[in-house]
Amino acid sequence: MQGKKMLKNLAHSFADTQFGKKLKYFVLVCREKKYESLDEEKKRQELCKWYLKHTGKKLDLECPQEFNEKIQWLKLYDNTAIKTVLSDKYLVRDWVKEQIGDKYLIPIYGVWENAAAIDFEKLPKAFVLKANHGSAMNIVVKDKTAINRKKALRTCASWLKTPYDLSGMEQQYYAIPRRIIAEKYIEQTDGDLCDYKIHCFNGHPRIIQVIGNRNLKKHTGNEAFFDTNWNLVNFKHHTYKQYDIPPKAPKCLDEMLEAAGKLSSSFKYVRVDMYILQDGVKFGEMTFTPAAGIGKWGSEMKYSSEIECSREH
């Protein structure tokens, strides 16, 4: 066990080196060229191999039963152009405005296709820089006088060159035009920022995954799952440590669920992420393939039975 931990730490250390980053970029570019050229049957074969490698399970695409299997089915047979638009952290804003109103949007200060065009002088003291096409691509700036601007620009430039990892066949990310967004820095009045991840099935919010006390660099935080009546649901597996004392239901729970229901009404499944700030509920993002469909979900995700996997529908 100690040896595995040591190897894992070495792998992380290597990934953070300049050579490790260049190697990762090269691998992603090669994958992008490979996966974009595949026909439907080859995609199916590649996805089945990938799923077996990461889960140890054979993927049943003919009659999927488990939540993860159904997410894989949706990747192949329910991939629509609108999912690409809504997976784009910039373009999704127009959809949100149209569906539930712009009061739910976090303000942005700028959008750039070229990192060199970012003008720090025009940005406020605190903000967040993020890429619109992937995850874990963000720089939280609480005081711009304290950051290394050249390093930040290099990081943003590297994001714009980096394709989304296509090996898991998350096709909604393929065609997103890459941009950098400067967004308002947000936090709750207590300095924390709870993330309310609302799992919706056919437009119906079913499970609320709450993550707080989060440290993005250390990948730590606390987590709890609730049903829509704020009853605690005991999930067997957790991404983060469970709360010792589960958070109380927010006063605006009904409003948040109504908004998530409207945003998810056209889809068999989507996770709608939201925040609750001093000035109300705010939209985060929409995720159609959480954890690429290989997350550790158990029988608690019983609502997956509501996902109809039929190519006739």
Tab-separated table of C-alpha atoms in Angstrom:
chain	number	residue	atom	x	y	z
A	1	MET	CA	0.000	0.000	0.000
A	2	GLN	CA	2.859	2.336	0.899
A	3	GLY	CA	4.546	1.537	-2.437
A	4	LYS	CA	1.405	2.449	-4.407
A	5	LYS	CA	1.152	5.746	-2.546
A	6	MET	CA	4.814	6.502	-3.311
A	7	LEU	CA	4.302	5.750	-7.024
A	8	LYS	CA	1.218	7.968	-7.082
A	9	ASN	CA	3.142	10.847	-5.499
A	10	LEU	CA	5.991	10.383	-7.995
A	11	ALA	CA	3.509	10.426	-10.880
A	12	HIS	CA	1.999	13.690	-9.627
A	13	SER	CA	5.457	15.220	-9.179
A	14	PHE	CA	6.443	14.231	-12.735
A	15	ALA	CA	3.177	15.621	-14.148
A	16	ASP	CA	4.000	19.007	-12.601
A	17	THR	CA	7.420	19.226	-14.273
A	18	GLN	CA	7.875	21.156	-17.524
A	19	PHE	CA	8.627	17.932	-19.401
A	20	GLY	CA	5.595	16.241	-17.846
A	21	LYS	CA	3.331	19.072	-18.974
A	22	LYS	CA	4.731	18.958	-22.535
A	23	LEU	CA	4.259	15.188	-22.654
A	24	LYS	CA	0.648	15.497	-21.487
A	25	TYR	CA	-0.010	18.145	-24.152
A	26	PHE	CA	1.503	15.924	-26.863
A	27	VAL	CA	-0.654	12.971	-25.757
A	28	LEU	CA	-3.830	15.081	-25.761
A	29	VAL	CA	-3.153	16.441	-29.263
A	30	CYS	CA	-2.546	12.910	-30.577
A	31	ARG	CA	-5.759	11.705	-28.973
A	32	GLU	CA	-7.684	14.619	-30.452
A	33	LYS	CA	-6.559	13.711	-33.986
A	34	LYS	CA	-7.287	10.028	-33.392
A	35	TYR	CA	-10.759	10.297	-31.879
A	36	GLU	CA	-12.084	12.962	-34.239
A	37	SER	CA	-11.425	10.628	-37.198
A	38	LEU	CA	-13.327	7.618	-35.807
A	39	ASP	CA	-16.639	6.453	-37.232
A	40	GLU	CA	-19.510	5.450	-34.927
A	41	GLU	CA	-18.572	1.764	-34.663
A	42	LYS	CA	-14.906	2.561	-33.924
A	43	LYS	CA	-16.005	5.055	-31.268
A	44	ARG	CA	-18.121	2.354	-29.693
A	45	GLN	CA	-15.179	-0.065	-29.647
A	46	GLU	CA	-12.793	2.524	-28.202
A	47	LEU	CA	-15.292	3.530	-25.514
A	48	CYS	CA	-15.814	-0.098	-24.466
A	49	LYS	CA	-12.035	-0.609	-24.147
A	50	TRP	CA	-11.646	2.638	-22.209
A	51	TYR	CA	-14.502	1.738	-19.837
A	52	LEU	CA	-13.088	-1.734	-19.159
A	53	LYS	CA	-9.654	-0.255	-18.464
A	54	HIS	CA	-10.963	2.293	-15.947
A	55	THR	CA	-13.690	0.278	-14.209
A	56	GLY	CA	-12.771	-3.366	-14.738
A	57	LYS	CA	-16.288	-3.899	-16.077
A	58	LYS	CA	-17.579	-4.838	-19.501
A	59	LEU	CA	-19.736	-2.049	-20.922
A	60	ASP	CA	-23.263	-3.029	-21.941
A	61	LEU	CA	-24.436	-0.501	-24.532
A	62	GLU	CA	-27.315	-2.669	-25.758
A	63	CYS	CA	-29.182	-2.697	-22.475
A	64	PRO	CA	-27.400	-0.390	-19.998
A	65	GLN	CA	-28.629	-0.601	-16.411
A	66	GLU	CA	-26.205	1.209	-14.117
A	67	PHE	CA	-25.880	5.002	-14.024
A	68	ASN	CA	-22.319	4.911	-15.395
A	69	GLU	CA	-23.341	2.637	-18.260
A	70	LYS	CA	-26.150	4.995	-19.196
A	71	ILE	CA	-23.788	7.970	-19.204
A	72	GLN	CA	-21.614	6.053	-21.697
A	73	TRP	CA	-24.684	5.365	-23.862
A	74	LEU	CA	-25.606	9.060	-23.782
A	75	LYS	CA	-22.075	9.963	-24.905
A	76	LEU	CA	-22.483	7.989	-28.106
A	77	TYR	CA	-26.173	8.190	-28.946
A	78	ASP	CA	-27.462	11.373	-27.363
A	79	ASN	CA	-24.712	13.806	-28.294
A	80	THR	CA	-26.351	16.923	-29.744
A	81	ALA	CA	-25.026	20.302	-30.870
A	82	ILE	CA	-26.813	22.076	-28.022
A	83	LYS	CA	-24.778	20.042	-25.514
A	84	THR	CA	-21.594	21.532	-26.976
A	85	VAL	CA	-23.008	25.046	-26.574
A	86	LEU	CA	-24.093	24.375	-22.979
A	87	SER	CA	-20.768	22.766	-22.048
A	88	ASP	CA	-19.021	25.969	-23.141
A	89	LYS	CA	-18.680	28.073	-19.985
A	90	TYR	CA	-19.073	31.240	-22.062
A	91	LEU	CA	-21.768	30.380	-24.606
A	92	VAL	CA	-23.986	28.747	-21.973
A	93	ARG	CA	-24.630	32.196	-20.515
A	94	ASP	CA	-27.021	33.108	-23.355
A	95	TRP	CA	-29.018	29.928	-22.719
A	96	VAL	CA	-29.261	30.660	-18.987
A	97	LYS	CA	-30.375	34.235	-19.668
A	98	GLU	CA	-33.052	32.999	-22.076
A	99	GLN	CA	-34.334	30.221	-19.814
A	100	ILE	CA	-34.257	31.726	-16.311
A	101	GLY	CA	-32.964	35.313	-16.591
A	102	ASP	CA	-29.608	37.061	-16.343
A	103	LYS	CA	-29.934	37.657	-12.593
A	104	TYR	CA	-28.579	34.106	-12.190
A	105	LEU	CA	-25.361	34.844	-14.075
A	106	ILE	CA	-22.048	35.623	-12.389
A	107	PRO	CA	-20.708	38.857	-13.974
A	108	ILE	CA	-17.741	38.581	-16.342
A	109	TYR	CA	-15.098	41.248	-17.061
A	110	GLY	CA	-13.710	39.982	-20.338
A	111	VAL	CA	-13.391	37.136	-22.851
A	112	TRP	CA	-10.251	36.502	-24.943
A	113	GLU	CA	-9.193	34.109	-27.691
A	114	ASN	CA	-5.572	35.193	-27.200
A	115	ALA	CA	-4.049	35.154	-23.709
A	116	ALA	CA	-1.670	37.997	-24.611
A	117	ALA	CA	-4.691	40.291	-25.002
A	118	ILE	CA	-5.608	40.038	-21.302
A	119	ASP	CA	-5.160	43.495	-19.758
A	120	PHE	CA	-4.718	43.163	-16.005
A	121	GLU	CA	-4.943	46.934	-15.568
A	122	LYS	CA	-8.585	46.851	-16.654
A	123	LEU	CA	-9.486	44.041	-14.276
A	124	PRO	CA	-10.600	44.621	-10.659
A	125	LYS	CA	-8.503	43.655	-7.651
A	126	ALA	CA	-10.123	40.206	-7.351
A	127	PHE	CA	-11.350	37.947	-10.173
A	128	VAL	CA	-11.114	34.424	-11.573
A	129	LEU	CA	-9.473	33.468	-14.876
A	130	LYS	CA	-10.778	30.258	-16.410
A	131	ALA	CA	-10.812	28.330	-19.674
A	132	ASN	CA	-14.248	27.785	-21.186
A	133	HIS	CA	-13.640	24.281	-22.563
A	134	GLY	CA	-12.423	22.077	-19.736
A	135	SER	CA	-12.135	21.483	-16.014
A	136	ALA	CA	-9.425	22.325	-13.478
A	137	MET	CA	-8.368	25.274	-15.658
A	138	ASN	CA	-8.774	28.284	-13.403
A	139	ILE	CA	-6.711	30.847	-11.537
A	140	VAL	CA	-8.353	32.399	-8.489
A	141	VAL	CA	-7.009	35.921	-7.971
A	142	LYS	CA	-7.878	37.587	-4.663
A	143	ASP	CA	-5.337	40.385	-5.104
A	144	LYS	CA	-3.954	41.068	-8.571
A	145	THR	CA	-0.997	42.996	-7.157
A	146	ALA	CA	0.263	39.749	-5.630
A	147	ILE	CA	0.199	37.492	-8.702
A	148	ASN	CA	2.910	36.778	-11.241
A	149	ARG	CA	1.222	38.158	-14.365
A	150	LYS	CA	3.675	36.634	-16.844
A	151	LYS	CA	3.184	33.201	-15.306
A	152	ALA	CA	-0.599	33.652	-15.355
A	153	LEU	CA	-0.515	34.599	-19.050
A	154	ARG	CA	1.675	31.585	-19.863
A	155	THR	CA	-0.781	29.339	-18.053
A	156	CYS	CA	-3.748	30.817	-19.923
A	157	ALA	CA	-1.898	30.454	-23.238
A	158	SER	CA	-1.240	26.783	-22.489
A	159	TRP	CA	-4.949	26.238	-21.757
A	160	LEU	CA	-5.851	27.631	-25.171
A	161	LYS	CA	-3.512	25.130	-26.816
A	162	THR	CA	-4.691	22.178	-24.745
A	163	PRO	CA	-7.481	19.978	-26.158
A	164	TYR	CA	-9.962	18.385	-23.816
A	165	ASP	CA	-8.973	14.764	-23.107
A	166	LEU	CA	-11.044	12.891	-25.695
A	167	SER	CA	-10.195	9.353	-24.565
A	168	GLY	CA	-13.440	9.126	-22.558
A	169	MET	CA	-15.462	10.086	-25.666
A	170	GLU	CA	-17.071	13.174	-24.082
A	171	GLN	CA	-17.971	14.453	-27.516
A	172	GLN	CA	-19.769	17.583	-26.322
A	173	TYR	CA	-16.347	19.146	-25.659
A	174	TYR	CA	-14.865	18.442	-29.103
A	175	ALA	CA	-15.975	21.567	-30.958
A	176	ILE	CA	-15.875	24.215	-28.232
A	177	PRO	CA	-13.932	27.280	-29.483
A	178	ARG	CA	-11.324	27.882	-26.767
A	179	ARG	CA	-11.418	31.124	-24.822
A	180	ILE	CA	-10.270	32.629	-21.536
A	181	ILE	CA	-12.895	34.239	-19.305
A	182	ALA	CA	-12.354	36.720	-16.464
A	183	GLU	CA	-15.203	36.215	-14.013
A	184	LYS	CA	-16.171	37.983	-10.794
A	185	TYR	CA	-14.556	36.478	-7.699
A	186	ILE	CA	-17.344	35.056	-5.544
A	187	GLU	CA	-17.669	33.778	-2.004
A	188	GLN	CA	-20.355	33.506	0.663
A	189	THR	CA	-20.583	35.947	3.544
A	190	ASP	CA	-18.688	33.440	5.745
A	191	GLY	CA	-15.828	33.225	3.225
A	192	ASP	CA	-16.731	29.697	2.090
A	193	LEU	CA	-18.289	28.787	-1.255
A	194	CYS	CA	-20.706	25.861	-1.316
A	195	ASP	CA	-21.230	24.171	-4.652
A	196	TYR	CA	-24.751	22.778	-5.113
A	197	LYS	CA	-24.581	20.104	-7.808
A	198	ILE	CA	-28.136	19.200	-8.763
A	199	HIS	CA	-28.516	15.897	-10.617
A	200	CYS	CA	-31.519	16.204	-12.928
A	201	PHE	CA	-33.323	13.452	-14.817
A	202	ASN	CA	-35.694	14.459	-17.638
A	203	GLY	CA	-36.031	17.925	-16.174
A	204	HIS	CA	-36.632	16.712	-12.614
A	205	PRO	CA	-34.057	17.534	-9.911
A	206	ARG	CA	-33.504	14.357	-7.876
A	207	ILE	CA	-30.214	14.482	-5.966
A	208	ILE	CA	-28.386	17.503	-4.544
A	209	GLN	CA	-24.652	17.032	-4.039
A	210	VAL	CA	-23.234	19.727	-1.741
A	211	ILE	CA	-19.497	20.425	-1.621
A	212	GLY	CA	-17.985	23.051	0.694
A	213	ASN	CA	-14.804	23.954	2.617
A	214	ARG	CA	-13.055	23.329	-0.676
A	215	ASN	CA	-9.351	23.695	-1.395
A	216	LEU	CA	-8.857	23.344	-5.170
A	217	LYS	CA	-5.074	23.015	-4.953
A	218	LYS	CA	-5.127	20.264	-2.334
A	219	HIS	CA	-8.341	18.712	-3.693
A	220	THR	CA	-9.918	18.652	-0.233
A	221	GLY	CA	-13.352	19.616	1.000
A	222	ASN	CA	-16.529	18.297	2.583
A	223	GLU	CA	-19.458	16.664	0.853
A	224	ALA	CA	-23.041	15.527	1.471
A	225	PHE	CA	-25.935	14.248	-0.654
A	226	PHE	CA	-29.590	15.179	-0.174
A	227	ASP	CA	-32.900	14.481	-1.834
A	228	THR	CA	-35.056	17.446	-2.887
A	229	ASN	CA	-36.721	17.535	0.549
A	230	TRP	CA	-33.263	17.917	2.089
A	231	ASN	CA	-33.206	14.444	3.600
A	232	LEU	CA	-29.642	13.163	3.842
A	233	VAL	CA	-28.886	10.354	1.377
A	234	ASN	CA	-26.091	8.081	2.535
A	235	PHE	CA	-23.927	7.483	-0.523
A	236	LYS	CA	-21.381	4.713	-0.101
A	237	HIS	CA	-18.636	6.567	-2.019
A	238	HIS	CA	-17.604	10.191	-1.629
A	239	THR	CA	-15.224	12.396	-3.585
A	240	TYR	CA	-14.569	14.407	-0.427
A	241	LYS	CA	-14.783	13.764	3.309
A	242	GLN	CA	-18.359	13.755	4.550
A	243	TYR	CA	-19.499	16.690	6.654
A	244	ASP	CA	-19.378	15.975	10.393
A	245	ILE	CA	-22.507	18.126	10.662
A	246	PRO	CA	-24.474	18.239	7.378
A	247	PRO	CA	-25.346	21.762	6.160
A	248	LYS	CA	-28.880	23.014	6.664
A	249	ALA	CA	-31.271	23.477	3.782
A	250	PRO	CA	-30.801	26.905	2.158
A	251	LYS	CA	-33.758	29.290	2.323
A	252	CYS	CA	-33.789	29.570	-1.461
A	253	LEU	CA	-33.827	25.776	-2.046
A	254	ASP	CA	-37.143	25.844	-3.933
A	255	GLU	CA	-35.948	28.652	-6.210
A	256	MET	CA	-32.717	26.806	-6.926
A	257	LEU	CA	-34.541	23.568	-7.766
A	258	GLU	CA	-37.030	25.369	-9.992
A	259	ALA	CA	-34.197	27.031	-11.926
A	260	ALA	CA	-32.355	23.698	-12.307
A	261	GLY	CA	-35.558	22.059	-13.513
A	262	LYS	CA	-36.032	24.666	-16.254
A	263	LEU	CA	-32.424	24.413	-17.423
A	264	SER	CA	-32.536	20.607	-17.548
A	265	SER	CA	-35.990	20.152	-19.075
A	266	SER	CA	-34.720	19.163	-22.545
A	267	PHE	CA	-32.285	16.476	-21.415
A	268	LYS	CA	-32.412	12.876	-20.244
A	269	TYR	CA	-29.732	13.706	-17.682
A	270	VAL	CA	-27.654	16.736	-16.760
A	271	ARG	CA	-26.043	18.023	-13.586
A	272	VAL	CA	-26.717	21.716	-12.968
A	273	ASP	CA	-24.231	23.415	-10.619
A	274	MET	CA	-25.275	26.454	-8.604
A	275	TYR	CA	-24.057	28.753	-5.835
A	276	ILE	CA	-25.899	30.795	-3.235
A	277	LEU	CA	-24.435	34.252	-2.645
A	278	GLN	CA	-25.540	37.310	-0.719
A	279	ASP	CA	-27.395	38.587	-3.797
A	280	GLY	CA	-29.098	35.275	-4.543
A	281	VAL	CA	-28.765	32.031	-6.494
A	282	LYS	CA	-26.078	31.962	-9.199
A	283	PHE	CA	-25.514	29.518	-12.050
A	284	GLY	CA	-22.217	27.637	-12.231
A	285	GLU	CA	-22.184	25.188	-15.139
A	286	MET	CA	-23.951	22.258	-16.793
A	287	THR	CA	-22.289	18.844	-16.865
A	288	PHE	CA	-23.673	16.041	-19.029
A	289	THR	CA	-21.069	13.377	-18.238
A	290	PRO	CA	-20.004	13.703	-14.573
A	291	ALA	CA	-16.626	12.074	-13.846
A	292	ALA	CA	-16.721	10.933	-17.505
A	293	GLY	CA	-19.190	8.255	-16.426
A	294	ILE	CA	-16.734	6.278	-14.300
A	295	GLY	CA	-17.509	7.799	-10.904
A	296	LYS	CA	-18.110	5.535	-7.925
A	297	TRP	CA	-21.899	5.542	-7.800
A	298	GLY	CA	-23.834	2.795	-6.086
A	299	SER	CA	-27.488	1.831	-5.906
A	300	GLU	CA	-28.120	5.258	-4.335
A	301	MET	CA	-28.260	6.676	-7.876
A	302	LYS	CA	-31.562	4.832	-8.354
A	303	TYR	CA	-32.975	7.586	-10.537
A	304	SER	CA	-30.826	6.378	-13.401
A	305	SER	CA	-33.797	4.116	-14.185
A	306	GLU	CA	-35.459	7.279	-15.512
A	307	ILE	CA	-32.878	7.587	-18.289
A	308	GLU	CA	-34.456	5.977	-21.351
A	309	CYS	CA	-31.729	4.482	-23.533
A	310	SER	CA	-33.548	3.948	-26.769
A	311	ARG	CA	-32.352	5.295	-30.098
A	312	GLU	CA	-35.978	5.575	-31.207
A	313	HIS	CA	-36.677	8.328	-28.658
